[in-house]
Amino acid sequence: MVRMIRESFAVVEPHSEEVAKFFYGMLFSLSPATREMFPANMEVQRSRLLRALVHVVQMVDRPDDLIPFLRQLGRDHRKFGVINVHYEAVGTALLSAVKKFSGAAWTPKVEMAWAEAYTLMARAMQEAADADNGPAYWHATVLEHQRVSWDLAVVRLQPDHPVNYKAGQYVSVETPQRKRLWRYYSPANAPREDGIIEFHIRSVDGGWVSRSVVGHTQAGDTWRIGPPMGRLSVDRTAGSDILMVAGGTGVAPMHAIIDEMAQYGENPRVHLFYGGRTREDLYDLDNLQRIATTNPWLTVVPVLESDPGVRGVEQGSLADVVTRYGAWEERDVLVCGSPAMIRSTVSRMLVAGTPLDRIKYDPFTLD
């Protein structure tokens, strides 16, 4: 089943944009009520569908990773009002889209493999959604909007009830300026007693939501926050030291984990490579270095790609610099940044000899 799914998806993937258009056209035809769950502009939603599919296909033979991801996705979809009948329509639309663009690669056996895989996926999502007694989303009020640079803002919010996330996880958010355009962002702080959550949001080229957040969010705005997701975390009791690789605002979940670890006297060693193109991109470097001065278990290495005049930093891409230090075979590895940065870094680390089962990253990282 795994082989057939991957081989047929390899045929379909070059036509990803057409696949996504066909999928949503079929879905809205089969279940017109689902159209109200999505924004008027579907461009970003289509790319997100394919990223999720790629992630699932990559993990289809790793159920210990795939099932928790699907269960989180099922809980997250409660915020849309998804019910069981919607899963049937999604399954029909998905198989129809893959079939249309698979050509001769689509056979009765391939169809059965996709049908069985989707049934397992949908069951995991539905069971998780049905078992979740918590809220489908939380309302949160913007307390502060701090413009750090022309394209970066720090936003602090007060949820109406505590959001039960863990340091390193991400959540979906909806802002009043961009209704139904949910986006995934990682809290940059560990859970606090007062419940306040801090987000670091950079404006992305063509990003409808991120540009709006950076330029137009105001104190008093009410956001909606979906259930927490993601598998970036540190088990302090596992005995393994940690390697963190963060690009740009991908440092936010790393900062949250470090924030939590700093509450304890003893921790595993943490080596953080924090990268950007120029020194301005490393907006959180001073804060992290300040934490490192009082926590000897933390080492912070700044990395710049396009700013050779800066002293005291490593020069090159994160993939170059991290692998220059070795394979890190004995470390648990957390990676966060843009999809391109994650792909290049993980690929280079695997070639360098880093075990795949040591590496963790999450799929949703763009506006």
Short mmCIF file of C-alpha atoms in Angstrom, two decimals:
data_model
loop_
_atom_site.label_atom_id
_atom_site.label_comp_id
_atom_site.label_asym_id
_atom_site.label_seq_id
_atom_site.Cartn_x
_atom_site.Cartn_y
_atom_site.Cartn_z
CA MET A 1 0.00 0.00 0.00
CA VAL A 2 2.77 2.42 0.93
CA ARG A 3 4.66 1.80 -2.31
CA MET A 4 1.57 2.25 -4.50
CA ILE A 5 0.55 5.47 -2.75
CA ARG A 6 4.01 6.99 -3.07
CA GLU A 7 4.48 5.96 -6.70
CA SER A 8 1.09 7.31 -7.77
CA PHE A 9 1.56 10.52 -5.79
CA ALA A 10 4.94 11.07 -7.50
CA VAL A 11 3.04 11.14 -10.82
CA VAL A 12 0.46 13.61 -9.47
CA GLU A 13 2.73 15.99 -7.53
CA PRO A 14 4.05 17.95 -10.59
CA HIS A 15 0.41 18.91 -11.27
CA SER A 16 -0.23 20.00 -7.69
CA GLU A 17 -2.00 23.27 -8.49
CA GLU A 18 -4.43 21.60 -10.90
CA VAL A 19 -4.98 18.76 -8.42
CA ALA A 20 -5.92 21.19 -5.67
CA LYS A 21 -8.28 23.16 -7.93
CA PHE A 22 -10.01 19.99 -9.03
CA PHE A 23 -10.23 18.70 -5.45
CA TYR A 24 -11.93 21.81 -4.10
CA GLY A 25 -14.22 22.08 -7.13
CA MET A 26 -15.34 18.50 -6.56
CA LEU A 27 -15.69 19.00 -2.80
CA PHE A 28 -17.89 22.09 -3.15
CA SER A 29 -20.00 20.29 -5.74
CA LEU A 30 -20.52 17.23 -3.50
CA SER A 31 -21.02 19.26 -0.31
CA PRO A 32 -21.92 22.90 -1.06
CA ALA A 33 -22.12 23.72 2.67
CA THR A 34 -18.35 23.26 2.98
CA ARG A 35 -17.73 26.34 0.81
CA GLU A 36 -18.65 28.55 3.77
CA MET A 37 -15.76 27.08 5.76
CA PHE A 38 -13.20 28.60 3.40
CA PRO A 39 -12.17 32.13 2.40
CA ALA A 40 -13.19 33.70 -0.89
CA ASN A 41 -9.57 33.58 -2.10
CA MET A 42 -8.52 29.93 -2.19
CA GLU A 43 -4.93 30.37 -3.42
CA VAL A 44 -3.18 29.82 -0.07
CA GLN A 45 -5.64 27.11 0.94
CA ARG A 46 -4.78 25.11 -2.18
CA SER A 47 -1.06 25.21 -1.43
CA ARG A 48 -1.75 24.21 2.18
CA LEU A 49 -3.70 21.14 1.01
CA LEU A 50 -0.73 19.93 -1.01
CA ARG A 51 1.72 20.55 1.84
CA ALA A 52 -0.50 18.46 4.12
CA LEU A 53 -0.75 15.70 1.52
CA VAL A 54 3.01 15.64 1.01
CA HIS A 55 3.50 15.43 4.77
CA VAL A 56 1.06 12.53 5.06
CA VAL A 57 2.63 10.66 2.14
CA GLN A 58 6.07 11.11 3.72
CA MET A 59 4.82 9.59 6.98
CA VAL A 60 2.49 6.93 5.58
CA ASP A 61 4.85 4.14 6.70
CA ARG A 62 5.53 5.79 10.08
CA PRO A 63 2.25 5.36 11.99
CA ASP A 64 3.79 6.43 15.31
CA ASP A 65 4.31 9.88 13.76
CA LEU A 66 1.34 9.97 11.38
CA ILE A 67 -1.47 9.02 13.78
CA PRO A 68 -0.70 11.76 16.36
CA PHE A 69 -0.51 14.30 13.51
CA LEU A 70 -3.89 13.20 12.15
CA ARG A 71 -5.48 13.24 15.59
CA GLN A 72 -4.28 16.80 16.11
CA LEU A 73 -5.62 17.73 12.67
CA GLY A 74 -9.01 16.22 13.55
CA ARG A 75 -9.24 18.25 16.76
CA ASP A 76 -8.17 21.38 14.89
CA HIS A 77 -10.89 20.96 12.24
CA ARG A 78 -13.61 21.22 14.88
CA LYS A 79 -13.28 25.00 14.62
CA PHE A 80 -14.76 24.82 11.09
CA GLY A 81 -17.82 22.87 12.21
CA VAL A 82 -16.68 19.73 10.37
CA ILE A 83 -18.97 16.73 10.87
CA ASN A 84 -18.66 13.09 9.78
CA VAL A 85 -20.53 13.50 6.49
CA HIS A 86 -17.92 16.04 5.38
CA TYR A 87 -15.21 13.38 5.61
CA GLU A 88 -17.07 11.28 3.04
CA ALA A 89 -17.17 14.17 0.59
CA VAL A 90 -13.48 14.94 1.16
CA GLY A 91 -12.52 11.31 0.54
CA THR A 92 -14.48 11.15 -2.72
CA ALA A 93 -13.02 14.45 -3.91
CA LEU A 94 -9.46 13.44 -2.98
CA LEU A 95 -9.55 10.10 -4.76
CA SER A 96 -11.18 11.71 -7.80
CA ALA A 97 -8.44 14.36 -7.98
CA VAL A 98 -5.59 11.88 -7.63
CA LYS A 99 -7.19 9.56 -10.18
CA LYS A 100 -7.67 12.34 -12.75
CA PHE A 101 -4.00 13.31 -12.73
CA SER A 102 -2.47 9.84 -12.24
CA GLY A 103 -3.15 8.69 -15.78
CA ALA A 104 -2.03 5.12 -16.45
CA ALA A 105 -0.57 4.89 -12.94
CA TRP A 106 -4.11 4.65 -11.55
CA THR A 107 -5.17 1.00 -11.30
CA PRO A 108 -7.81 -0.80 -9.24
CA LYS A 109 -5.09 -1.81 -6.75
CA VAL A 110 -3.84 1.77 -6.46
CA GLU A 111 -7.41 2.97 -5.94
CA MET A 112 -7.89 0.41 -3.17
CA ALA A 113 -4.64 1.49 -1.52
CA TRP A 114 -5.71 5.17 -1.51
CA ALA A 115 -9.21 4.28 -0.27
CA GLU A 116 -7.83 2.19 2.60
CA ALA A 117 -5.29 4.87 3.53
CA TYR A 118 -7.91 7.63 3.52
CA THR A 119 -10.29 5.52 5.62
CA LEU A 120 -7.58 5.11 8.25
CA MET A 121 -6.76 8.82 8.14
CA ALA A 122 -10.37 9.92 8.42
CA ARG A 123 -11.06 7.50 11.25
CA ALA A 124 -8.12 8.84 13.27
CA MET A 125 -9.28 12.44 12.74
CA GLN A 126 -12.94 11.70 13.54
CA GLU A 127 -12.18 9.71 16.67
CA ALA A 128 -9.95 12.48 18.00
CA ALA A 129 -12.55 15.15 17.23
CA ASP A 130 -15.33 13.13 18.88
CA ALA A 131 -13.24 12.51 22.01
CA ASP A 132 -12.25 16.17 22.50
CA ASN A 133 -14.43 17.85 25.10
CA GLY A 134 -12.52 21.14 25.05
CA PRO A 135 -13.52 24.24 23.10
CA ALA A 136 -13.22 24.21 19.31
CA TYR A 137 -11.46 27.58 19.60
CA TRP A 138 -10.69 30.34 22.11
CA HIS A 139 -11.31 34.07 21.88
CA ALA A 140 -8.30 36.22 22.72
CA THR A 141 -7.91 40.00 23.04
CA VAL A 142 -4.84 41.79 21.67
CA LEU A 143 -3.07 43.50 24.57
CA GLU A 144 -0.09 44.83 22.66
CA HIS A 145 1.11 45.15 19.07
CA GLN A 146 4.81 46.02 18.88
CA ARG A 147 6.30 46.80 15.46
CA VAL A 148 9.85 45.43 15.73
CA SER A 149 10.78 46.31 12.13
CA TRP A 150 9.00 47.21 8.90
CA ASP A 151 8.07 43.54 8.32
CA LEU A 152 7.96 42.08 11.84
CA ALA A 153 5.58 42.48 14.78
CA VAL A 154 5.32 41.00 18.27
CA VAL A 155 1.69 40.51 19.31
CA ARG A 156 0.62 39.69 22.87
CA LEU A 157 -2.88 38.37 23.55
CA GLN A 158 -5.02 37.50 26.55
CA PRO A 159 -7.28 34.48 25.85
CA ASP A 160 -10.68 34.38 27.56
CA HIS A 161 -9.67 30.96 28.97
CA PRO A 162 -6.19 29.39 29.17
CA VAL A 163 -5.10 27.69 25.93
CA ASN A 164 -3.69 24.29 26.89
CA TYR A 165 -0.70 24.31 24.56
CA LYS A 166 2.76 22.94 25.29
CA ALA A 167 5.97 24.88 24.68
CA GLY A 168 6.99 24.28 21.05
CA GLN A 169 3.49 23.68 19.67
CA TYR A 170 1.67 25.91 17.18
CA VAL A 171 -1.95 27.05 16.91
CA SER A 172 -4.20 28.33 14.16
CA VAL A 173 -5.42 31.92 14.43
CA GLU A 174 -8.11 34.01 12.76
CA THR A 175 -7.97 37.80 12.90
CA PRO A 176 -10.90 40.23 12.53
CA GLN A 177 -9.24 41.83 9.49
CA ARG A 178 -9.09 38.50 7.61
CA LYS A 179 -12.17 36.43 8.42
CA ARG A 180 -11.96 32.69 7.60
CA LEU A 181 -8.27 33.02 6.70
CA TRP A 182 -6.85 30.82 9.44
CA ARG A 183 -3.06 30.76 9.74
CA TYR A 184 -0.67 28.73 11.89
CA TYR A 185 1.67 30.51 14.32
CA SER A 186 3.79 29.30 17.23
CA PRO A 187 3.61 30.93 20.66
CA ALA A 188 7.04 32.34 21.54
CA ASN A 189 6.58 31.83 25.29
CA ALA A 190 5.92 28.85 27.51
CA PRO A 191 2.41 28.70 29.05
CA ARG A 192 2.08 31.34 31.78
CA GLU A 193 -0.13 31.53 34.84
CA ASP A 194 -1.83 34.64 33.47
CA GLY A 195 -2.48 32.86 30.14
CA ILE A 196 -0.86 35.58 27.96
CA ILE A 197 0.45 34.34 24.61
CA GLU A 198 3.11 36.08 22.52
CA PHE A 199 3.44 35.63 18.74
CA HIS A 200 6.30 36.75 16.48
CA ILE A 201 4.84 37.37 13.02
CA ARG A 202 6.78 38.39 9.92
CA SER A 203 5.09 39.79 6.83
CA VAL A 204 5.34 37.25 4.00
CA ASP A 205 5.38 38.33 0.34
CA GLY A 206 1.79 37.94 -0.84
CA GLY A 207 0.73 36.98 2.68
CA TRP A 208 -2.81 38.22 3.20
CA VAL A 209 -2.83 37.54 6.93
CA SER A 210 0.76 38.20 7.98
CA ARG A 211 0.87 41.59 6.22
CA SER A 212 -2.41 42.54 7.83
CA VAL A 213 -1.21 41.48 11.30
CA VAL A 214 2.06 43.42 11.00
CA GLY A 215 0.47 46.53 9.53
CA HIS A 216 -3.04 46.75 10.97
CA THR A 217 -3.50 44.79 14.19
CA GLN A 218 -4.48 47.02 17.12
CA ALA A 219 -4.85 46.60 20.87
CA GLY A 220 -8.42 45.51 21.63
CA ASP A 221 -8.80 43.34 18.50
CA THR A 222 -10.36 39.94 19.15
CA TRP A 223 -8.68 36.91 17.61
CA ARG A 224 -9.82 33.30 17.51
CA ILE A 225 -7.25 30.64 18.44
CA GLY A 226 -7.62 26.99 17.44
CA PRO A 227 -6.46 23.89 19.35
CA PRO A 228 -2.69 23.41 19.75
CA MET A 229 -0.82 21.15 17.34
CA GLY A 230 2.73 20.07 16.61
CA ARG A 231 5.41 17.74 17.90
CA LEU A 232 8.32 20.06 18.66
CA SER A 233 9.13 19.41 22.30
CA VAL A 234 11.91 18.49 24.71
CA ASP A 235 11.71 15.66 27.20
CA ARG A 236 14.02 16.82 29.98
CA THR A 237 14.04 13.35 31.52
CA ALA A 238 15.05 11.43 28.37
CA GLY A 239 18.78 11.97 28.86
CA SER A 240 19.42 13.26 25.33
CA ASP A 241 21.02 16.60 24.54
CA ILE A 242 19.22 18.86 22.05
CA LEU A 243 20.07 20.51 18.73
CA MET A 244 17.75 23.34 17.65
CA VAL A 245 17.88 24.80 14.13
CA ALA A 246 15.73 27.91 13.60
CA GLY A 247 15.35 30.26 10.66
CA GLY A 248 13.73 33.69 11.10
CA THR A 249 10.52 33.56 13.10
CA GLY A 250 11.01 29.79 13.28
CA VAL A 251 12.85 30.69 16.47
CA ALA A 252 9.52 31.33 18.24
CA PRO A 253 8.78 27.70 19.29
CA MET A 254 12.46 27.25 20.22
CA HIS A 255 12.25 30.34 22.43
CA ALA A 256 9.10 28.93 24.08
CA ILE A 257 10.88 25.65 24.86
CA ILE A 258 13.96 27.46 26.19
CA ASP A 259 11.67 29.73 28.24
CA GLU A 260 10.16 26.65 29.87
CA MET A 261 13.49 24.91 30.43
CA ALA A 262 14.93 28.02 32.08
CA GLN A 263 12.50 27.47 34.95
CA TYR A 264 14.56 24.42 36.03
CA GLY A 265 18.02 24.22 37.53
CA GLU A 266 19.22 21.23 35.52
CA ASN A 267 18.61 20.58 31.83
CA PRO A 268 20.06 18.66 28.91
CA ARG A 269 22.53 20.68 26.84
CA VAL A 270 20.88 22.75 24.11
CA HIS A 271 22.77 23.98 21.04
CA LEU A 272 20.71 26.51 19.05
CA PHE A 273 21.68 27.61 15.53
CA TYR A 274 19.65 30.75 14.75
CA GLY A 275 19.83 31.89 11.13
CA GLY A 276 18.78 34.67 8.79
CA ARG A 277 20.00 36.56 5.75
CA THR A 278 21.10 39.71 7.59
CA ARG A 279 21.67 40.72 11.21
CA GLU A 280 18.25 42.41 11.26
CA ASP A 281 16.61 39.03 10.69
CA LEU A 282 17.98 37.81 14.04
CA TYR A 283 15.55 40.00 15.96
CA ASP A 284 15.48 37.68 19.01
CA LEU A 285 19.23 37.12 19.29
CA ASP A 286 19.86 39.57 22.15
CA ASN A 287 17.09 37.99 24.24
CA LEU A 288 18.40 34.47 23.64
CA GLN A 289 21.99 35.43 24.42
CA ARG A 290 20.78 37.06 27.63
CA ILE A 291 19.13 33.78 28.65
CA ALA A 292 22.31 31.89 27.76
CA THR A 293 24.45 34.03 30.10
CA THR A 294 22.58 32.68 33.14
CA ASN A 295 21.89 29.18 31.81
CA PRO A 296 25.14 27.37 30.97
CA TRP A 297 23.28 24.48 29.34
CA LEU A 298 22.31 26.80 26.44
CA THR A 299 24.63 27.68 23.53
CA VAL A 300 23.37 30.12 20.87
CA VAL A 301 25.14 30.30 17.49
CA PRO A 302 23.99 33.10 15.13
CA VAL A 303 24.19 32.30 11.40
CA LEU A 304 24.00 34.80 8.52
CA GLU A 305 23.74 34.09 4.79
CA SER A 306 24.18 37.54 3.24
CA ASP A 307 25.85 39.84 5.76
CA PRO A 308 29.62 39.12 5.68
CA GLY A 309 30.53 42.32 7.54
CA VAL A 310 29.01 41.17 10.84
CA ARG A 311 31.47 39.80 13.37
CA GLY A 312 30.86 37.04 15.89
CA VAL A 313 28.56 35.00 13.65
CA GLU A 314 28.85 31.93 11.44
CA GLN A 315 28.57 32.67 7.71
CA GLY A 316 26.55 30.51 5.32
CA SER A 317 23.18 28.82 5.21
CA LEU A 318 21.86 26.97 8.23
CA ALA A 319 22.28 23.68 6.36
CA ASP A 320 25.94 24.54 5.63
CA VAL A 321 26.80 25.61 9.14
CA VAL A 322 24.96 22.90 11.08
CA THR A 323 26.51 20.07 9.04
CA ARG A 324 29.92 21.74 9.23
CA TYR A 325 29.83 20.87 12.92
CA GLY A 326 29.14 17.19 12.23
CA ALA A 327 26.23 14.75 12.15
CA TRP A 328 24.90 15.31 15.68
CA GLU A 329 24.06 11.60 15.91
CA GLU A 330 23.50 11.64 19.67
CA ARG A 331 21.23 14.69 19.77
CA ASP A 332 17.48 15.07 19.42
CA VAL A 333 17.04 17.58 16.58
CA LEU A 334 14.29 20.23 16.29
CA VAL A 335 14.01 22.22 13.05
CA CYS A 336 11.69 25.18 12.36
CA GLY A 337 11.59 27.79 9.60
CA SER A 338 10.33 28.16 6.04
CA PRO A 339 9.51 24.97 4.08
CA ALA A 340 12.59 25.56 1.88
CA MET A 341 14.83 25.96 4.92
CA ILE A 342 13.42 22.81 6.54
CA ARG A 343 13.86 20.78 3.34
CA SER A 344 17.45 21.86 2.75
CA THR A 345 18.50 21.51 6.39
CA VAL A 346 16.93 18.11 6.96
CA SER A 347 18.24 16.78 3.62
CA ARG A 348 21.79 17.91 4.34
CA MET A 349 21.68 16.50 7.86
CA LEU A 350 20.52 13.11 6.59
CA VAL A 351 23.38 13.06 4.08
CA ALA A 352 25.77 14.02 6.89
CA GLY A 353 24.60 11.01 8.89
CA THR A 354 21.96 12.37 11.27
CA PRO A 355 19.42 9.58 11.99
CA LEU A 356 15.97 10.40 10.58
CA ASP A 357 14.21 9.28 13.75
CA ARG A 358 16.14 11.93 15.68
CA ILE A 359 14.75 14.83 13.62
CA LYS A 360 11.45 16.60 14.37
CA TYR A 361 9.78 19.35 12.37
CA ASP A 362 6.24 20.53 11.70
CA PRO A 363 4.70 20.97 8.24
CA PHE A 364 2.76 24.24 8.63
CA THR A 365 5.18 27.14 8.59
CA LEU A 366 4.01 29.65 5.96
CA ASP A 367 1.42 32.42 5.87
#
